[in-house]
mmCIF file of C-alpha atoms in Angstrom:
data_model
loop_
_atom_site.group_PDB
_atom_site.id
_atom_site.type_symbol
_atom_site.label_atom_id
_atom_site.label_comp_id
_atom_site.label_asym_id
_atom_site.label_seq_id
_atom_site.Cartn_x
_atom_site.Cartn_y
_atom_site.Cartn_z
ATOM 1 C CA MET A 1 -10.391 3.347 14.913
ATOM 2 C CA ALA A 2 -9.540 7.399 15.371
ATOM 3 C CA LEU A 3 -6.772 8.003 15.025
ATOM 4 C CA ALA A 4 -4.575 9.838 17.321
ATOM 5 C CA LEU A 5 -3.668 14.123 16.893
ATOM 6 C CA GLY A 6 0.120 13.986 17.468
ATOM 7 C CA SER A 7 3.356 15.931 16.111
ATOM 8 C CA CYS A 8 5.069 15.332 13.114
ATOM 9 C CA GLY A 9 8.898 13.163 14.253
ATOM 10 C CA SER A 10 10.556 13.537 12.152
ATOM 11 C CA SER A 11 13.945 13.024 10.238
ATOM 12 C CA GLY A 12 16.834 14.815 8.412
ATOM 13 C CA ASN A 13 18.360 13.364 5.288
ATOM 14 C CA ASP A 14 21.501 13.778 6.992
ATOM 15 C CA GLY A 15 21.521 12.980 10.355
ATOM 16 C CA GLY A 16 19.365 15.889 11.407
ATOM 17 C CA SER A 17 17.889 15.963 15.065
ATOM 18 C CA SER A 18 14.646 14.528 15.570
ATOM 19 C CA GLY A 19 11.995 17.489 14.983
ATOM 20 C CA SER A 20 8.211 18.053 16.170
ATOM 21 C CA GLY A 21 5.592 20.190 13.332
ATOM 22 C CA ALA A 22 2.846 21.280 14.081
ATOM 23 C CA GLY A 23 1.531 20.422 10.530
ATOM 24 C CA GLY A 24 2.433 17.144 9.545
ATOM 25 C CA GLY A 25 6.307 19.728 8.537
ATOM 26 C CA ALA A 26 9.716 17.491 7.773
ATOM 27 C CA THR A 27 13.502 18.995 10.421
ATOM 28 C CA THR A 28 15.952 18.980 8.260
ATOM 29 C CA GLY A 29 19.403 18.722 10.492
ATOM 30 C CA GLY A 30 22.783 19.578 9.397
ATOM 31 C CA THR A 31 24.806 17.781 7.128
ATOM 32 C CA THR A 32 26.597 17.675 10.310
ATOM 33 C CA GLY A 33 24.449 16.777 11.945
ATOM 34 C CA GLY A 34 23.243 20.043 13.187
ATOM 35 C CA SER A 35 18.736 20.606 14.852
ATOM 36 C CA GLY A 36 16.570 22.733 12.177
ATOM 37 C CA SER A 37 12.867 23.655 13.671
ATOM 38 C CA SER A 38 10.013 23.490 12.104
ATOM 39 C CA GLU A 39 8.438 26.764 11.777
ATOM 40 C CA ALA A 40 5.978 25.529 9.154
ATOM 41 C CA ALA A 41 4.519 22.757 6.823
ATOM 42 C CA GLY A 42 8.018 21.367 5.384
ATOM 43 C CA SER A 43 10.488 23.941 5.713
ATOM 44 C CA SER A 44 13.277 24.303 8.029
ATOM 45 C CA GLY A 45 14.545 27.127 9.731
ATOM 46 C CA SER A 46 17.536 27.692 7.938
ATOM 47 C CA THR A 47 17.654 29.837 5.106
ATOM 48 C CA GLY A 48 20.000 28.278 2.731
ATOM 49 C CA GLY A 49 20.108 24.477 1.063
ATOM 50 C CA SER A 50 21.670 21.610 2.966
ATOM 51 C CA ASP A 51 23.816 20.891 0.629
ATOM 52 C CA GLY A 52 24.437 23.930 -0.508
ATOM 53 C CA PHE A 53 22.225 24.417 -2.885
ATOM 54 C CA THR A 54 19.220 26.588 -3.464
ATOM 55 C CA PRO A 55 16.311 25.446 -1.884
ATOM 56 C CA ALA A 56 12.947 24.536 -3.630
ATOM 57 C CA THR A 57 9.627 23.465 -3.019
ATOM 58 C CA ILE A 58 8.401 20.206 -4.317
ATOM 59 C CA SER A 59 3.873 18.987 -3.171
ATOM 60 C CA PHE A 60 3.350 16.167 -3.214
ATOM 61 C CA SER A 61 -0.584 14.646 -2.211
ATOM 62 C CA TRP A 62 -2.029 11.294 -2.075
ATOM 63 C CA SER A 63 -4.726 9.333 -2.506
ATOM 64 C CA THR A 64 -6.914 6.210 -0.410
ATOM 65 C CA TYR A 65 -9.134 4.061 -2.416
ATOM 66 C CA LYS A 66 -11.071 0.766 -2.159
ATOM 67 C CA LEU A 67 -10.797 -0.599 -5.667
ATOM 68 C CA LEU A 68 -12.952 -4.691 -6.598
ATOM 69 C CA GLY A 69 -12.680 -4.489 -10.380
ATOM 70 C CA THR A 70 -12.956 -0.768 -11.906
ATOM 71 C CA THR A 71 -14.479 0.248 -9.435
ATOM 72 C CA ARG A 72 -13.944 2.599 -6.712
ATOM 73 C CA THR A 73 -14.406 3.582 -3.040
ATOM 74 C CA PRO A 74 -12.757 6.453 -1.719
ATOM 75 C CA LEU A 75 -11.191 5.538 2.646
ATOM 76 C CA THR A 76 -10.099 7.310 4.864
ATOM 77 C CA CYS A 77 -7.514 6.808 7.379
ATOM 78 C CA SER A 78 -9.356 5.854 9.936
ATOM 79 C CA ASP A 79 -11.469 3.202 7.180
ATOM 80 C CA ILE A 80 -8.736 1.441 7.311
ATOM 81 C CA GLY A 81 -6.831 1.890 10.703
ATOM 82 C CA ALA A 82 -4.128 4.037 10.211
ATOM 83 C CA GLY A 83 -2.519 6.521 12.552
ATOM 84 C CA THR A 84 0.637 7.344 10.732
ATOM 85 C CA VAL A 85 1.304 8.367 7.364
ATOM 86 C CA GLY A 86 5.085 8.299 6.401
ATOM 87 C CA PHE A 87 7.390 9.399 4.013
ATOM 88 C CA THR A 88 10.637 7.759 1.626
ATOM 89 C CA ILE A 89 12.123 9.961 -1.199
ATOM 90 C CA SER A 90 15.265 8.064 -2.380
ATOM 91 C CA GLY A 91 17.914 8.572 -5.805
ATOM 92 C CA ASP A 92 21.141 8.202 -6.691
ATOM 93 C CA SER A 93 21.860 11.068 -5.738
ATOM 94 C CA LEU A 94 21.384 11.404 -2.275
ATOM 95 C CA GLU A 95 23.638 9.493 -0.190
ATOM 96 C CA SER A 96 20.741 8.275 1.837
ATOM 97 C CA SER A 97 17.456 8.662 1.997
ATOM 98 C CA GLU A 98 15.295 10.898 3.699
ATOM 99 C CA ASN A 99 12.594 9.649 6.289
ATOM 100 C CA TRP A 100 9.930 11.235 8.300
ATOM 101 C CA TYR A 101 6.704 10.193 9.323
ATOM 102 C CA SER A 102 3.812 11.925 11.331
ATOM 103 C CA SER A 103 0.992 10.832 13.508
ATOM 104 C CA ASN A 104 -1.167 13.956 12.525
ATOM 105 C CA GLY A 105 -4.984 12.788 11.857
ATOM 106 C CA GLU A 106 -6.077 15.787 9.743
ATOM 107 C CA PHE A 107 -2.527 16.367 7.875
ATOM 108 C CA CYS A 108 -3.365 11.734 7.071
ATOM 109 C CA ALA A 109 -6.326 12.333 6.301
ATOM 110 C CA SER A 110 -6.382 15.842 4.163
ATOM 111 C CA GLY A 111 -3.746 13.397 1.326
ATOM 112 C CA ALA A 112 -2.476 16.740 0.220
ATOM 113 C CA TYR A 113 1.631 18.816 0.953
ATOM 114 C CA PRO A 114 1.729 21.435 -0.332
ATOM 115 C CA THR A 115 4.794 22.913 0.411
ATOM 116 C CA TYR A 116 8.044 20.484 1.791
ATOM 117 C CA ARG A 117 11.046 21.500 1.380
ATOM 118 C CA TRP A 118 13.641 20.636 -0.740
ATOM 119 C CA GLU A 119 17.164 21.376 -0.504
ATOM 120 C CA HIS A 120 19.443 19.074 -2.619
ATOM 121 C CA GLY A 121 19.380 19.600 -5.415
ATOM 122 C CA PRO A 122 18.440 18.302 -9.050
ATOM 123 C CA GLY A 123 17.605 14.786 -10.282
ATOM 124 C CA ASP A 124 15.138 12.270 -10.608
ATOM 125 C CA PHE A 125 14.164 10.150 -7.146
ATOM 126 C CA TYR A 126 10.708 8.461 -5.593
ATOM 127 C CA LEU A 127 8.003 9.028 -2.835
ATOM 128 C CA ALA A 128 7.355 6.654 -1.395
ATOM 129 C CA ILE A 129 3.993 7.242 0.863
ATOM 130 C CA THR A 130 2.845 4.444 2.877
ATOM 131 C CA LEU A 131 -0.151 4.614 5.974
ATOM 132 C CA TYR A 132 0.866 2.782 9.151
ATOM 133 C CA THR A 133 -1.345 1.286 11.848
ATOM 134 C CA GLY A 134 -0.247 3.022 15.378
ATOM 135 C CA SER A 135 1.510 6.126 16.228
ATOM 136 C CA ALA A 136 4.621 7.154 14.011
ATOM 137 C CA SER A 137 6.607 6.609 18.002
ATOM 138 C CA ASP A 138 5.990 2.996 17.621
ATOM 139 C CA ASN A 139 9.128 0.768 16.956
ATOM 140 C CA ASN A 140 5.789 -1.631 15.635
ATOM 141 C CA ARG A 141 2.912 -0.236 13.920
ATOM 142 C CA ASN A 142 2.207 -2.183 10.623
ATOM 143 C CA ALA A 143 2.223 -1.421 7.421
ATOM 144 C CA LEU A 144 -1.228 -0.997 6.007
ATOM 145 C CA ILE A 145 -0.900 0.265 2.451
ATOM 146 C CA SER A 146 1.823 2.019 0.448
ATOM 147 C CA GLY A 147 2.174 3.777 -2.581
ATOM 148 C CA VAL A 148 4.888 4.975 -5.216
ATOM 149 C CA VAL A 149 5.790 7.578 -7.921
ATOM 150 C CA GLY A 150 8.775 9.295 -9.537
ATOM 151 C CA PHE A 151 9.577 11.894 -10.288
ATOM 152 C CA THR A 152 12.681 14.530 -11.263
ATOM 153 C CA VAL A 153 13.733 17.953 -9.925
ATOM 154 C CA PRO A 154 15.148 19.938 -12.839
ATOM 155 C CA GLU A 155 18.239 22.416 -12.952
ATOM 156 C CA GLY A 156 17.222 25.642 -11.127
ATOM 157 C CA ALA A 157 14.206 24.805 -10.410
ATOM 158 C CA ALA A 158 11.496 27.513 -7.498
ATOM 159 C CA HIS A 159 9.113 24.084 -7.294
ATOM 160 C CA VAL A 160 7.610 20.794 -8.306
ATOM 161 C CA ASP A 161 4.570 19.397 -8.657
ATOM 162 C CA VAL A 162 5.148 15.282 -8.704
ATOM 163 C CA PRO A 163 1.845 12.594 -9.432
ATOM 164 C CA GLU A 164 -0.858 11.830 -7.672
ATOM 165 C CA VAL A 165 1.089 8.598 -5.132
ATOM 166 C CA LYS A 166 -2.254 5.647 -5.269
ATOM 167 C CA LEU A 167 -2.592 3.808 -2.541
ATOM 168 C CA ALA A 168 -4.825 1.443 -3.636
ATOM 169 C CA ARG A 169 -6.760 -1.782 -1.093
ATOM 170 C CA ILE A 170 -7.332 -4.060 -4.091
ATOM 171 C CA MET A 171 -9.728 -6.474 -3.637
ATOM 172 C CA PHE A 172 -11.721 -8.997 -5.215
ATOM 173 C CA PRO A 173 -14.941 -11.049 -4.758
ATOM 174 C CA LEU A 174 -14.945 -14.308 -3.407
ATOM 175 C CA SER A 175 -18.047 -17.487 -3.455
ATOM 176 C CA TRP A 176 -17.851 -20.576 -4.335
ATOM 177 C CA SER A 177 -20.055 -23.786 -4.678
ATOM 178 C CA ILE A 178 -20.134 -26.869 -4.511
ATOM 179 C CA GLU A 179 -21.279 -30.457 -6.965
ATOM 180 C CA LYS A 180 -21.722 -34.277 -6.263
ATOM 181 C CA ALA A 181 -21.627 -36.132 -8.973
ATOM 182 C CA GLY A 182 -23.191 -33.654 -10.975
ATOM 183 C CA THR A 183 -25.890 -32.621 -8.545
ATOM 184 C CA ALA A 184 -25.824 -28.898 -5.709
ATOM 185 C CA ALA A 185 -24.182 -30.018 -2.776
ATOM 186 C CA THR A 186 -23.994 -28.152 1.014
ATOM 187 C CA CYS A 187 -20.709 -28.483 3.081
ATOM 188 C CA ALA A 188 -23.019 -30.453 5.294
ATOM 189 C CA ASP A 189 -23.536 -32.659 2.317
ATOM 190 C CA VAL A 190 -19.980 -33.770 0.956
ATOM 191 C CA GLY A 191 -19.024 -33.709 4.831
ATOM 192 C CA ALA A 192 -16.618 -30.079 3.646
ATOM 193 C CA THR A 193 -15.258 -27.972 7.010
ATOM 194 C CA GLU A 194 -12.977 -25.274 4.841
ATOM 195 C CA VAL A 195 -11.899 -24.299 2.228
ATOM 196 C CA ASP A 196 -8.563 -23.650 1.895
ATOM 197 C CA PHE A 197 -6.896 -21.081 -0.537
ATOM 198 C CA LEU A 198 -3.225 -19.936 -2.599
ATOM 199 C CA LEU A 199 -2.879 -17.000 -4.372
ATOM 200 C CA ALA A 200 0.541 -17.819 -6.238
ATOM 201 C CA GLU A 201 2.211 -14.154 -7.345
ATOM 202 C CA ILE A 202 4.031 -14.864 -10.982
ATOM 203 C CA ARG A 203 6.604 -12.920 -11.647
ATOM 204 C CA GLU A 204 9.764 -13.256 -13.973
ATOM 205 C CA ASN A 205 12.704 -16.077 -11.490
ATOM 206 C CA PHE A 206 10.087 -14.880 -8.390
ATOM 207 C CA GLU A 207 6.680 -16.696 -6.578
ATOM 208 C CA SER A 208 5.051 -15.328 -3.491
ATOM 209 C CA THR A 209 2.707 -17.264 -1.949
ATOM 210 C CA ILE A 210 -0.228 -16.411 0.340
ATOM 211 C CA SER A 211 -2.616 -18.514 2.127
ATOM 212 C CA TRP A 212 -5.515 -18.657 4.522
ATOM 213 C CA SER A 213 -8.344 -20.935 4.995
ATOM 214 C CA GLU A 214 -11.737 -19.551 5.208
ATOM 215 C CA PRO A 215 -15.150 -22.417 7.036
ATOM 216 C CA CYS A 216 -17.386 -24.254 4.120
ATOM 217 C CA SER A 217 -20.358 -22.128 5.034
ATOM 218 C CA ALA A 218 -18.498 -18.990 4.625
ATOM 219 C CA THR A 219 -20.843 -16.374 2.860
ATOM 220 C CA PRO A 220 -18.642 -14.883 -0.513
ATOM 221 C CA ASN A 221 -15.510 -12.116 1.054
ATOM 222 C CA GLU A 222 -13.093 -9.651 -0.816
ATOM 223 C CA THR A 223 -10.134 -10.161 0.016
ATOM 224 C CA ILE A 224 -6.782 -7.494 -0.101
ATOM 225 C CA THR A 225 -4.073 -8.372 -2.728
ATOM 226 C CA THR A 226 -1.900 -5.925 -4.607
ATOM 227 C CA PRO A 227 -0.291 -5.111 -8.107
ATOM 228 C CA GLY A 228 0.815 -7.864 -9.870
ATOM 229 C CA ASN A 229 0.599 -11.284 -11.432
ATOM 230 C CA TYR A 230 -1.654 -14.593 -9.304
ATOM 231 C CA GLN A 231 -3.024 -17.619 -9.532
ATOM 232 C CA LEU A 232 -5.468 -18.279 -7.586
ATOM 233 C CA THR A 233 -5.636 -21.981 -6.038
ATOM 234 C CA ALA A 234 -8.767 -23.302 -3.688
ATOM 235 C CA THR A 235 -9.103 -26.601 -2.100
ATOM 236 C CA LEU A 236 -12.530 -27.694 -0.466
ATOM 237 C CA LYS A 237 -11.373 -30.248 2.716
ATOM 238 C CA GLY A 238 -13.244 -31.938 5.309
ATOM 239 C CA SER A 239 -12.166 -33.995 8.296
ATOM 240 C CA GLY A 240 -10.227 -36.024 6.216
ATOM 241 C CA GLY A 241 -8.763 -34.591 4.448
ATOM 242 C CA ALA A 242 -8.836 -33.068 0.404
ATOM 243 C CA LEU A 243 -11.912 -33.178 -1.543
ATOM 244 C CA ALA A 244 -11.948 -31.433 -4.582
ATOM 245 C CA THR A 245 -9.335 -28.880 -5.945
ATOM 246 C CA TRP A 246 -10.457 -25.878 -8.166
ATOM 247 C CA THR A 247 -8.328 -23.310 -10.099
ATOM 248 C CA ALA A 248 -8.544 -20.253 -12.189
ATOM 249 C CA PRO A 249 -8.656 -20.634 -15.903
ATOM 250 C CA GLU A 250 -5.823 -17.996 -16.361
ATOM 251 C CA GLN A 251 -3.213 -15.795 -13.527
ATOM 252 C CA LEU A 252 -6.094 -13.191 -12.158
ATOM 253 C CA VAL A 253 -3.999 -9.401 -12.868
ATOM 254 C CA PHE A 254 -4.731 -6.234 -10.210
ATOM 255 C CA SER A 255 -2.750 -3.115 -10.698
ATOM 256 C CA LYS A 256 -4.178 0.017 -9.391
ATOM 257 C CA GLU A 257 -6.413 0.788 -12.156
ATOM 258 C CA SER A 258 -8.409 -2.300 -12.455
ATOM 259 C CA ALA A 259 -8.928 -5.300 -10.718
ATOM 260 C CA ALA A 260 -9.636 -8.696 -11.763
ATOM 261 C CA ILE A 261 -12.376 -10.282 -10.819
ATOM 262 C CA PRO A 262 -12.413 -13.858 -10.521
ATOM 263 C CA PRO A 263 -15.010 -16.909 -12.124
ATOM 264 C CA PRO A 264 -17.116 -18.437 -9.135
ATOM 265 C CA ILE A 265 -15.396 -21.212 -8.115
ATOM 266 C CA MET A 266 -16.636 -24.486 -8.327
ATOM 267 C CA PHE A 267 -15.580 -27.279 -6.539
ATOM 268 C CA GLU A 268 -16.995 -30.875 -8.150
ATOM 269 C CA VAL A 269 -16.731 -33.760 -5.593
ATOM 270 C CA PRO A 270 -17.402 -36.864 -7.270
#
């Protein structure tokens, strides 16, 4: 999918008006709603900080990759169909989060924002970067992949380097086989039509599930998930219902550094 080349629509932290920037920079408005200008990426037209602090610059970067096991394969924005990159900075000292977006394909591909103008003083903050489908002006855009890092702006700092945000598209292979009465069998042999999967994320006092189906005769595939601990269950089904169920012998652990590879799924049909 080709990326749309466009300008960055952005908003100020405390009510600034919408603006556009050639390099994907944010337009930061004044605290009383005055509009700024995007003279350069990440800069504003004012010479002083909007919150009374001496302006600083912060630089951040992001890397996008497919993770299978421990193997990383670099991905581009177009590889995953991303048309927009979005940024959110939040922190206890901010009255509201600072958000901006860019549909500039070259900016999304660059993986770097070296001179973002910071006008909100010292403190501890979080930066979230998200890749979306569609353009920045599309209210129906969908998030594809995201990552978050924490960073600190020291008192009096002129420049801060934020840790890299890792946008990991975590994947794992799925394959299955069937035995009937201890002998290898095909889907047709047992009347199987599909395999239903249930992936349950396990957290303390919390559980969320994802379910999907694959044709029984499908070739092994890879399924996207997000970091966390999961329990995987698979059910072989035919026209009359469930034929056999398989559950992974242990939880699958996925992080942005390593993705679990499930053991081969074996359905034992009586």
